Coordinates of C-alpha atoms in Angstrom, one line a residue:
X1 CA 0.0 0.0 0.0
X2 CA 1.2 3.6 -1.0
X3 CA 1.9 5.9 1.6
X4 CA 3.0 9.8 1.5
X5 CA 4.3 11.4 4.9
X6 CA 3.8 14.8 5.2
X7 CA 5.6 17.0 7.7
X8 CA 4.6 20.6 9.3
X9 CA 7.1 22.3 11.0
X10 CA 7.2 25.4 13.3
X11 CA 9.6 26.7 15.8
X12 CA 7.3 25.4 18.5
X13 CA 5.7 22.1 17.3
X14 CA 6.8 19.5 14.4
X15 CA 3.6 16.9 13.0
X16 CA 3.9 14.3 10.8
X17 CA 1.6 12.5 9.1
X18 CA 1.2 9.3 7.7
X19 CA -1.3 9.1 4.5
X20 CA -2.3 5.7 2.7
X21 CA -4.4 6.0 -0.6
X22 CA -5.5 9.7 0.7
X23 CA -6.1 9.0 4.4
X24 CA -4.3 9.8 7.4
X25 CA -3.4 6.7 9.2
X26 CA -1.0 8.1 11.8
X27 CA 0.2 11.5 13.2
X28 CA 3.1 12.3 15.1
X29 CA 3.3 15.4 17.7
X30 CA 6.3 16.2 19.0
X31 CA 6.6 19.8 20.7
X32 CA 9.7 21.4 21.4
X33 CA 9.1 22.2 25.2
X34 CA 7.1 18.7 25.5
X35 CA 9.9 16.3 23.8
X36 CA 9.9 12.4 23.8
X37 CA 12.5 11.0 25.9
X38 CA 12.4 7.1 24.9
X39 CA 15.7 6.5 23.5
X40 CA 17.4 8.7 25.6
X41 CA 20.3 7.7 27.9
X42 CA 20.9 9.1 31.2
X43 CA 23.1 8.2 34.3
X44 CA 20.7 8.2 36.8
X45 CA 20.9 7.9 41.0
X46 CA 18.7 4.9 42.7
X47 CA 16.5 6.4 45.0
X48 CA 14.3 3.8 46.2
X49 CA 14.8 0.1 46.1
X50 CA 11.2 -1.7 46.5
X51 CA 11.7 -5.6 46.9
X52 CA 8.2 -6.2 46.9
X53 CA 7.3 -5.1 43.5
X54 CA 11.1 -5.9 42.5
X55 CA 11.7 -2.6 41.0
X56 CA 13.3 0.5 41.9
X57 CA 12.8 4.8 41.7
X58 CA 15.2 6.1 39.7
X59 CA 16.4 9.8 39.9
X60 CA 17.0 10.9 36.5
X61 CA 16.8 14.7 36.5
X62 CA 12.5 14.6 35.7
X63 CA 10.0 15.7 37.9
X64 CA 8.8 12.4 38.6
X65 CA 11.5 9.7 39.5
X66 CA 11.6 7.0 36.8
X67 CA 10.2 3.2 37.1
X68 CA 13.0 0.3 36.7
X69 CA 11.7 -3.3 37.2
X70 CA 14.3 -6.1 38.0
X71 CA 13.2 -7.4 34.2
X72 CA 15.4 -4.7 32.6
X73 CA 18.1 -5.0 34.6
X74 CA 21.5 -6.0 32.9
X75 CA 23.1 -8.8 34.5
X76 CA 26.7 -9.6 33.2
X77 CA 27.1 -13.0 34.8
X78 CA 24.0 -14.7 33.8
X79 CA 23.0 -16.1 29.7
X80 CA 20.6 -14.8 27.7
X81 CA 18.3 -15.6 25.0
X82 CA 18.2 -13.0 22.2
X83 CA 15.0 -12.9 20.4
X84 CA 15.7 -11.8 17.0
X85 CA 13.3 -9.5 16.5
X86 CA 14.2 -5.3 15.8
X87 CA 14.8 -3.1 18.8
X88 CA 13.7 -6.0 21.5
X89 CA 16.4 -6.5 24.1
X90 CA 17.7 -9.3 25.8
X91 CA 15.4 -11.5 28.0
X92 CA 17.2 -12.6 31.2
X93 CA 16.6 -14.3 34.2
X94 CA 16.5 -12.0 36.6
X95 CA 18.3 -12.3 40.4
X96 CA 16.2 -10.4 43.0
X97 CA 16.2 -6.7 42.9
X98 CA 17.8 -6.0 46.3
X99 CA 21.0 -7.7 45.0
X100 CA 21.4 -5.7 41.6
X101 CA 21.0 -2.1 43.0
X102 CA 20.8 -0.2 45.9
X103 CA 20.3 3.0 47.2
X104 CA 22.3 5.9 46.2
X105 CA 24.0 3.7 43.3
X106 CA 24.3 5.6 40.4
X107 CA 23.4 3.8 36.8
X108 CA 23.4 4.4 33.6
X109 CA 19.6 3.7 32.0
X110 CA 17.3 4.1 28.7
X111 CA 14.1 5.2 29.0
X112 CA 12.1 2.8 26.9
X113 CA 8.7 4.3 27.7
X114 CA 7.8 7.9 27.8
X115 CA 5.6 9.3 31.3
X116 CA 2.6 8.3 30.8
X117 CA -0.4 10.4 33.0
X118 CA 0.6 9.9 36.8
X119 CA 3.8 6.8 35.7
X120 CA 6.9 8.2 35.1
X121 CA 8.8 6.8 32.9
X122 CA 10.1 3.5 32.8
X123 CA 13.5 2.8 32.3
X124 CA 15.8 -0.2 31.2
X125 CA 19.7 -0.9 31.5
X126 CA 20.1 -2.8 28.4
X127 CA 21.5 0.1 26.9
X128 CA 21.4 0.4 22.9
X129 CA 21.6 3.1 20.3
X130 CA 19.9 3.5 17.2
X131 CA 21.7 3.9 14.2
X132 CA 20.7 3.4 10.3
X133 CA 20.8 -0.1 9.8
X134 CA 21.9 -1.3 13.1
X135 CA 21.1 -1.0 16.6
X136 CA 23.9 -0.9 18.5
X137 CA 23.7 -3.1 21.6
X138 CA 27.5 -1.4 24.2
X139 CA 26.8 -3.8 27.0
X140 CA 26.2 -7.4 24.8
X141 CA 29.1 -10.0 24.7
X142 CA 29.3 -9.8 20.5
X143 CA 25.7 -11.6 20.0
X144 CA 24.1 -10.4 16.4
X145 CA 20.3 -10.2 16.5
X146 CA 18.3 -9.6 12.6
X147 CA 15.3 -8.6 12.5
X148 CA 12.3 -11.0 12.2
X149 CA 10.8 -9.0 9.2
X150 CA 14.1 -10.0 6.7
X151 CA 13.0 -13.3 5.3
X152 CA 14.4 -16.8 7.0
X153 CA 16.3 -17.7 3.9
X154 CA 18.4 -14.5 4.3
X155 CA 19.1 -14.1 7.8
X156 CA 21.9 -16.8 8.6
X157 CA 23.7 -15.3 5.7
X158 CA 23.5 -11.5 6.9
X159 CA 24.0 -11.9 10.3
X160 CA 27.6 -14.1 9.0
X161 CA 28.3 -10.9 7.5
X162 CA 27.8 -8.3 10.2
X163 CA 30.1 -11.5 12.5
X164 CA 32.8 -11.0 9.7
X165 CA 32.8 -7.1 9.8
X166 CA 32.8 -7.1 13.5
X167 CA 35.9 -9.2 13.3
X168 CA 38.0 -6.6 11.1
X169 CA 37.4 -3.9 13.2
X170 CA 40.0 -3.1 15.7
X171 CA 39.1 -3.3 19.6
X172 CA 38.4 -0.2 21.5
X173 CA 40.6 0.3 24.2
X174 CA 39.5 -0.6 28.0
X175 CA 37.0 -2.8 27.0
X176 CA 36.3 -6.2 27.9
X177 CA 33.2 -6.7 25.9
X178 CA 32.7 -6.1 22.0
X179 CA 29.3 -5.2 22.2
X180 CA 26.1 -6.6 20.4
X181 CA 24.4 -5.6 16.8
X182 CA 20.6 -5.8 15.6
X183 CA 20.3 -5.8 12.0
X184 CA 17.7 -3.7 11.4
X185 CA 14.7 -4.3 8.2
X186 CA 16.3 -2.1 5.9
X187 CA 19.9 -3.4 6.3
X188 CA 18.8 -6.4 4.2
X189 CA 20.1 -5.1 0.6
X190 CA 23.2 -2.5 2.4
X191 CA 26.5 -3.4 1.3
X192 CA 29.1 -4.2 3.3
X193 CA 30.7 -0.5 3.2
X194 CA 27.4 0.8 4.5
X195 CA 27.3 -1.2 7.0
X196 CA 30.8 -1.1 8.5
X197 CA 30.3 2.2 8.5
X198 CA 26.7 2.4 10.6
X199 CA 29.0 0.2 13.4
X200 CA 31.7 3.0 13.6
X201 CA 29.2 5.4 13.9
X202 CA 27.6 3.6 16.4
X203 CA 30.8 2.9 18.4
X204 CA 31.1 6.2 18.6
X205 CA 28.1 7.2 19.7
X206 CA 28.9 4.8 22.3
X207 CA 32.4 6.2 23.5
X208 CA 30.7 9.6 23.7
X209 CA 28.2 8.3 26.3
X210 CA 30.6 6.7 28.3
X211 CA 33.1 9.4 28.6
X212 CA 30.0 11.5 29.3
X213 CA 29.4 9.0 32.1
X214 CA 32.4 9.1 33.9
X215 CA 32.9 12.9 34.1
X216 CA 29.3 13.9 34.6
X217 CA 27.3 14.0 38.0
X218 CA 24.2 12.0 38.3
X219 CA 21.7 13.1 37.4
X220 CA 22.4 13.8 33.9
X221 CA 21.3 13.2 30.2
X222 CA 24.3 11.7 28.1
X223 CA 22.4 10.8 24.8
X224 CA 19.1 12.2 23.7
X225 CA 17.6 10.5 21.0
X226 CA 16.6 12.2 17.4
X227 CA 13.8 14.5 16.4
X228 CA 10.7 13.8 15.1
X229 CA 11.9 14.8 12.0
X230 CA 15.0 12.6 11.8
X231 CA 13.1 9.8 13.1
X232 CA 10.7 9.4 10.3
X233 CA 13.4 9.9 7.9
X234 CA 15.1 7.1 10.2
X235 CA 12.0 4.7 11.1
X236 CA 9.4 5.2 8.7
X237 CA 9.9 5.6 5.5
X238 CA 10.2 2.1 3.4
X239 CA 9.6 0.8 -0.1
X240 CA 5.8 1.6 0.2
X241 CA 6.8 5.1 0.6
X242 CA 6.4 7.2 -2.0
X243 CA 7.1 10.5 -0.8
X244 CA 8.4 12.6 2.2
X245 CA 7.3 16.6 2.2
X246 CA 8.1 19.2 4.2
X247 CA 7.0 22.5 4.6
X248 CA 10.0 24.5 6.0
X249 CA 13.2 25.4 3.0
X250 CA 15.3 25.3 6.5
X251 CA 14.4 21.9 7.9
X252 CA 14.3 20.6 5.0
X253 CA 17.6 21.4 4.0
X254 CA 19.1 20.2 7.4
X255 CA 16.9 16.8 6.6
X256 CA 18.9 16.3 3.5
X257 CA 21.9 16.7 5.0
X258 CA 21.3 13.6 7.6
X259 CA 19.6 11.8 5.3
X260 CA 22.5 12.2 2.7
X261 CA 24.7 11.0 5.9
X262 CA 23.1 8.2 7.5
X263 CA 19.9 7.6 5.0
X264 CA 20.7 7.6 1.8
X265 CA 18.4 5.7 0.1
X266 CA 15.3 7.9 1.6
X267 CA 17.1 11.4 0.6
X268 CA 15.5 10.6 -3.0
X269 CA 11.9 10.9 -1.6
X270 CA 12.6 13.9 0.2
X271 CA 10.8 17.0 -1.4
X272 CA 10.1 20.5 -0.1
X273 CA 6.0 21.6 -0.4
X274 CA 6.0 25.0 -1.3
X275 CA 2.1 25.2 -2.1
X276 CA 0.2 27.9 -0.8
X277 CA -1.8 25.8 0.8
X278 CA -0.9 24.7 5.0
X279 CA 0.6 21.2 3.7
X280 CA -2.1 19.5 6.5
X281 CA -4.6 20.8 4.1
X282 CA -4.2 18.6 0.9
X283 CA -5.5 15.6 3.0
X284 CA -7.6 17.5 5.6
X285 CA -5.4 16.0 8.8
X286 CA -6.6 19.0 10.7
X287 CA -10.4 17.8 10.7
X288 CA -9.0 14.1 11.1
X289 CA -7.2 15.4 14.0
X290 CA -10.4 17.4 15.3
X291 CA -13.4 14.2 15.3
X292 CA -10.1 11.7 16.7
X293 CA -10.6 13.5 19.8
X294 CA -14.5 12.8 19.7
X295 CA -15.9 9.8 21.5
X296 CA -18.1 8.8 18.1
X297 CA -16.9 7.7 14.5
X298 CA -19.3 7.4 11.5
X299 CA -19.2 4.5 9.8
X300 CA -20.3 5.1 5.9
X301 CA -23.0 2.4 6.3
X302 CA -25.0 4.5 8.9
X303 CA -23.3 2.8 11.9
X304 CA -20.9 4.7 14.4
X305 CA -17.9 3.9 17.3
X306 CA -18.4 4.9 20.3
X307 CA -14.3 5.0 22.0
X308 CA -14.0 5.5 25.1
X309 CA -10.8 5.8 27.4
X310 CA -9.7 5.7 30.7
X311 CA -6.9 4.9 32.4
X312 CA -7.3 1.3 32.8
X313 CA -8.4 0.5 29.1
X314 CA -10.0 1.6 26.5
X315 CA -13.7 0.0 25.1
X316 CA -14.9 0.3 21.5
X317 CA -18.6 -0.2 21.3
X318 CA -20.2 -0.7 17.9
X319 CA -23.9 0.1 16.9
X320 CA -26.0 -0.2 13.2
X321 CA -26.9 3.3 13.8
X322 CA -29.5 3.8 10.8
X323 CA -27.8 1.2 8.9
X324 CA -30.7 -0.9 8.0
X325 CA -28.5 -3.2 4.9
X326 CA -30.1 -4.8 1.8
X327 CA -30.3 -8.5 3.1
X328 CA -31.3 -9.7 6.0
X329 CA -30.6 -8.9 9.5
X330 CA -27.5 -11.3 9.8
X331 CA -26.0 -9.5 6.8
X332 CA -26.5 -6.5 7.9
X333 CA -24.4 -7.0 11.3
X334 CA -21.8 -8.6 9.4
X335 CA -21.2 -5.7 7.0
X336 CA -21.6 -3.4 9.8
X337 CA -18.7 -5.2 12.1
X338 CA -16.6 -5.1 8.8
X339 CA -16.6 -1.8 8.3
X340 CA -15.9 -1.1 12.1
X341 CA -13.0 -3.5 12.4
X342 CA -11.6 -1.7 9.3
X343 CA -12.4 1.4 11.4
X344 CA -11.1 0.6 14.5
X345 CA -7.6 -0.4 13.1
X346 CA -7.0 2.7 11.8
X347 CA -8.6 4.6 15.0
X348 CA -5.6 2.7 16.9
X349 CA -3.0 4.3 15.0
X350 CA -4.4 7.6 14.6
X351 CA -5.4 7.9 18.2
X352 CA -2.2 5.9 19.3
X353 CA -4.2 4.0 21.6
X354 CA -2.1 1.9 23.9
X355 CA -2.6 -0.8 26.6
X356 CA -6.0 -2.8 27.2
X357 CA -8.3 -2.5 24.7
X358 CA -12.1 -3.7 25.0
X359 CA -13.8 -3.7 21.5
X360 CA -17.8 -5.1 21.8
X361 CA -19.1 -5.8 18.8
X362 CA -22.5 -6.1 17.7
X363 CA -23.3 -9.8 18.2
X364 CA -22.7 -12.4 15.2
X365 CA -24.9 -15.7 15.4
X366 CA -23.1 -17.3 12.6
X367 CA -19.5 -18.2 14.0
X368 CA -18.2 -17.8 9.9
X369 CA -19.0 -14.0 10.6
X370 CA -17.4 -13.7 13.5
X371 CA -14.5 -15.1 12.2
X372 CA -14.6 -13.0 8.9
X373 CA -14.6 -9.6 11.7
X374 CA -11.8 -11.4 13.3
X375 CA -9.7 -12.0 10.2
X376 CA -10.6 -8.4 8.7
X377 CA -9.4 -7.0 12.2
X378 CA -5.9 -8.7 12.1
X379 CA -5.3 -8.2 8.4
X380 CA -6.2 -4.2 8.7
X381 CA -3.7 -4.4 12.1
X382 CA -0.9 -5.6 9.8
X383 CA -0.3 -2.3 8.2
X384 CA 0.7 -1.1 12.4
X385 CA 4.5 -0.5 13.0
X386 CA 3.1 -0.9 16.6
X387 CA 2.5 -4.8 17.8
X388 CA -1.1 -5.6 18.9
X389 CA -2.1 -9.2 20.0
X390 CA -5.6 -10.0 19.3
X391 CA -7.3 -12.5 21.3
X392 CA -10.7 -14.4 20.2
X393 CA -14.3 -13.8 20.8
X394 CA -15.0 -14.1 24.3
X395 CA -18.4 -16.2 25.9
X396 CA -19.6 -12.5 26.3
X397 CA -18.7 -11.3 22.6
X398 CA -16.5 -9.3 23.8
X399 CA -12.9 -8.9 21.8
X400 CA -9.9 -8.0 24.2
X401 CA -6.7 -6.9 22.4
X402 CA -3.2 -5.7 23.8
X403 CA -1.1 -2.8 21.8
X404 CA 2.1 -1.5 22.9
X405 CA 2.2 1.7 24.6
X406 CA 5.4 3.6 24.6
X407 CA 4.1 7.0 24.5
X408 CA 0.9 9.4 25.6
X409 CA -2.3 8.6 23.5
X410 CA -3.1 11.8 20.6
X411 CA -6.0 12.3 23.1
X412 CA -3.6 12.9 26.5
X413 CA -1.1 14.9 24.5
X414 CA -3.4 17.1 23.3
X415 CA -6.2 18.2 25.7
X416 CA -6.5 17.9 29.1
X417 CA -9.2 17.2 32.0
X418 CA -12.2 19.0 31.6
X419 CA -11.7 21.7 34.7
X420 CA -15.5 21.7 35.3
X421 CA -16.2 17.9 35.6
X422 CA -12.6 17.1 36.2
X423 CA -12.6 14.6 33.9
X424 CA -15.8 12.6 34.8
X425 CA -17.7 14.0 31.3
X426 CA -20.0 15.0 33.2
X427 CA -21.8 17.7 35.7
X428 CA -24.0 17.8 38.5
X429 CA -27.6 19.3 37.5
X430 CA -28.4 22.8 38.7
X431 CA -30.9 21.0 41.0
X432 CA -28.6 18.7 42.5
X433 CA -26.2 21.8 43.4
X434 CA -29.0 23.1 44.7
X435 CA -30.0 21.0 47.1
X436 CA -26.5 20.8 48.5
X437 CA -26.2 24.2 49.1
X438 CA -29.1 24.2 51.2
X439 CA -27.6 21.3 53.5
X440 CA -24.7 23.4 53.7
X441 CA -26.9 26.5 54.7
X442 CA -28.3 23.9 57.2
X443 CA -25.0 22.8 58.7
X444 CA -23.2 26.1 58.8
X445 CA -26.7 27.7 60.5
X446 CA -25.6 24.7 62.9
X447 CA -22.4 25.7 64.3
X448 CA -22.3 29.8 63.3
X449 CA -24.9 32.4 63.8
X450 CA -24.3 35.2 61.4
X451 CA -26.6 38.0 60.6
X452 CA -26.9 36.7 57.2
X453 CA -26.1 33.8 54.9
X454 CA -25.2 34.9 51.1
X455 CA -24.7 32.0 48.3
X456 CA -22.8 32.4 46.0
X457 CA -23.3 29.8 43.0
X458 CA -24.0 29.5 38.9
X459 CA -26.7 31.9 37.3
X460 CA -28.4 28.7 36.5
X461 CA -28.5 27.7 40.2
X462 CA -29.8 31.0 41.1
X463 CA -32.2 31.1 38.7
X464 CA -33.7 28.0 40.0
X465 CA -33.6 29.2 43.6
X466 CA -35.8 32.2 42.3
X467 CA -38.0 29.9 40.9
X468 CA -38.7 26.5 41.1
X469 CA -37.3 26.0 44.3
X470 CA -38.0 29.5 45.7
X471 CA -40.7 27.7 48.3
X472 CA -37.5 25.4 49.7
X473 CA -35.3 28.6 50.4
X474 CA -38.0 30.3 52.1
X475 CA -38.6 27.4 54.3
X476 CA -34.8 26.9 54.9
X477 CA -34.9 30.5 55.8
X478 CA -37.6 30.4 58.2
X479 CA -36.5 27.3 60.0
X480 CA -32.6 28.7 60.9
X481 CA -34.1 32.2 61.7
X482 CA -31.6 34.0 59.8
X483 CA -32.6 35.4 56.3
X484 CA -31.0 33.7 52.8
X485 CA -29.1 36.1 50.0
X486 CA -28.8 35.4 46.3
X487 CA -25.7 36.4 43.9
X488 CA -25.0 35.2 40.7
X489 CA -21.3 35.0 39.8
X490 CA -20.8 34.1 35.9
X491 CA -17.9 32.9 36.4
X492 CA -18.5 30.1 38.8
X493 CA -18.7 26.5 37.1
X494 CA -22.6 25.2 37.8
X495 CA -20.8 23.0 40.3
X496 CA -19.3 25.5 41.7
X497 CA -20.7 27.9 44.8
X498 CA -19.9 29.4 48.1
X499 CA -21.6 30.2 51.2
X500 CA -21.0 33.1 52.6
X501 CA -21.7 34.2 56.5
X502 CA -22.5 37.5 56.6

């Protein structure tokens, strides 16, 4: 499938966005004050060791302290199984947290997953760096990983060549260890010169981190990853791609220049946009971006998505809306849970919607149809960089799926808690605010006996004070002898009020 990136640069904010046949499929925020931090490498001060959850709080400069479990701890003295798949690390098994770290130690780590709400972020020691067709692994004892997506046939035979080049290079100085390598996906057709090269650059890389390491004070960032920019040039452009824009002569020029350096093969797709046009307007992202951060999608059947998240999971609930269909009523379900497992795919990636995720669709007697949504469902998730495991139909109907979460949903980077209902979605009626404030009146008349009580609360409350429930505040008056005061303040929430003892 044919994809365009496009990206739209400012001084405060970069976007990119992924297109296929004329749709957005993904967008990418990254905000200059607000940047990423997975991928970057800091040396870091233990501040809590927690045998019980085997893990440890990590002081890495942030405003949170940082999560490390006893998973992602490197262990020299113990084997390991690499599973040869790109950018996964080493899986060990672990000894207990208390006897890896300890309090005040200082340690180098990689955050491998960005803050997410109230988490900081969580971190790993299994150190590696990014380069163009490798990822360097410093800390490895000479293992060479390839990734899964370069086909069977081919693997043996590339990862004998990255063993020979490692061979002919000379050993840096100090070391007792050689490091690791992950071929990387679009390593499979690089020659060897490109690919000596991508490990010098990457052993350099990883000199400069540890010099940084040994004369810096912890806490202190010693790599930081790339930008947005450099990391679609980097991660996401492939043979489907047919073209990279950019808005901005300047970036664009400085994207050449890397590209020309560690990407060559993408610099031919790289084009400046110099339409009058805003770039996000060709494909109207913009208004993409705008109904993502709605709680319904339309379906062109009729039938709608109603997505809603939280910070346990997210649920996807599908209805026929006025789809009525042309068949019968089986039929018509079926067509309607196609179209909203095509839908929902793609609302994954455009949302970035990580973690649990609950999709109920409408129920299928036929068990051919429910496989059919099933099969559509996984073959539309295919096209995700991002892994998501799809289970079956539960007894309920009910389809639970897991995807990856290394970074804040489009939804969370974007807006925020609703100040008014906090969150909930929703408001207490005027009515209900009412009626508290009159038990207040009731308990402050309890304690306190002021000349006067004043309320202060919504127009809409006090308009229903001087109405409807006039009869109540007189009452309330006449029982705690003291008389009752209205003001309107327009700037009050309609939760919102005060009572005032005059």
């Amino acid at each position: 499938m044919q994809q365009d990136i496009l990206i739209n640069w400012s001084p405060q904010e970069t976007r990119a966005a992924i297109v296929e046949n004329g749709v957005v499929q993904e967008l990418h925020v990254e905000r200059e004050l607000q940047r990423g931090l997975v991928g970057n490498i800091y040396l870091g001060k233990v501040a809590r060791v927690l045998p019980g959850m085997q893990s440890a709080f990590i002081d890495i400069g942030l405003e949170r302290a940082a999560f490390l479990h006893v998973a992602d701890v490197w262990q020299r003295d113990q084997g390991r199984e690499r599973r040869e798949e790109e950018g996964e690390r080493a899986q060990l098994t672990p000894k207990p947290i208390e006897k890896l770290v300890f309090e005040g130690q200082t340690l180098m780590v990689q955050v491998i997953k960005d803050p997410l709400g109230s988490k900081g972020a969580r971190l790993s020691t299994h150190i590696s760096i990014a380069g163009r067709l490798m990822v360097h692994l410093p800390r490895d004892d000479g293992s060479i990983g390839v990734s899964q997506k370069i086909p069977l046939e081919q693997r043996d035979a590339l990862r004998q060549r990255v063993q020979q080049l490692m061979e002919t290079l000379p050993p840096e100085p100090g070391l007792d260890r050689p490091g690791g390598y992950i071929v990387r996906t679009n390593a499979e057709d690089a020659p060897d010169a490109d690919l000596q090269e991508d490990m010098l650059y990457l052993r350099k890389a990883a000199a400069r981190v540890r010099q940084a390491a040994r004369t810096q004070p912890a806490p202190t960032l010693l790599h930081q990853d790339l930008n947005l920019m450099q990391r679609v040039l980097r991660d996401m452009v492939d043979e489907h791609t047919a073209s990279v824009r950019i808005d901005s002569r300047t970036q664009h020029a400085a994207l050449l220049a890397f590209g020309q350096a560690f990407m060559p093969n993408a610099v031919q797709k790289l084009a400046l946009y110099s339409g009058e046009r805003p770039i996000f307007d060709l494909y109207n992202i913009d208004e993409e971006v705008a109904q993502a951060m709605g709680r319904r999608v339309d379906l062109k059947s009729g039938g709608y998505l109603v997505m809603d998240q939280t910070e346990a999971l997210t649920t996807i609930d599908v209805n026929t809306g006025g789809f009525v269909g042309t068949r019968n009523f089986d039929e018509t379900i079926f067509k309607t849970n196609l179209e909203a497992a095509q839908a929902i795919a793609r609302q994954l990636r455009l949302r970035n919607l990580g973690g649990i995720i609950i999709a109920d669709f409408i129920d299928m007697q036929r068990a051919e149809h429910r496989e059919g949504v099933l099969a559509e469902l996984r073959k539309q998730l295919q096209r995700d960089r991002i892994k998501t495991t799809v289970g079956d139909f539960s007894q309920l109907g009910l389809l639970e799926m897991t995807r990856k979460r290394t970074r804040e949903s489009l939804e969370r980077m974007l807006c925020e808690p609703c100040p008014a209902c906090q969150g909930r979605g929703t408001v207490k009626t005027p009515r209900s605010v009412a009626y508290e404030i009159l038990r207040e009146v009731l308990r402050e008349a309890r304690q306190f006996h002021p000349a006067e009580f004043r309320i202060l609360a919504a127009p809409q409350v006090i308009d229903l004070f001087l109405d409807e429930e006039s009869q109540h505040l007189a009452s309330l008056s006449e029982f705690i002898g003291k008389p009752i005061s209205l003001q309107a303040e327009g700037l009050f929430s309609q939760e919102q009020y005060d009572v005032v003892l005059m």
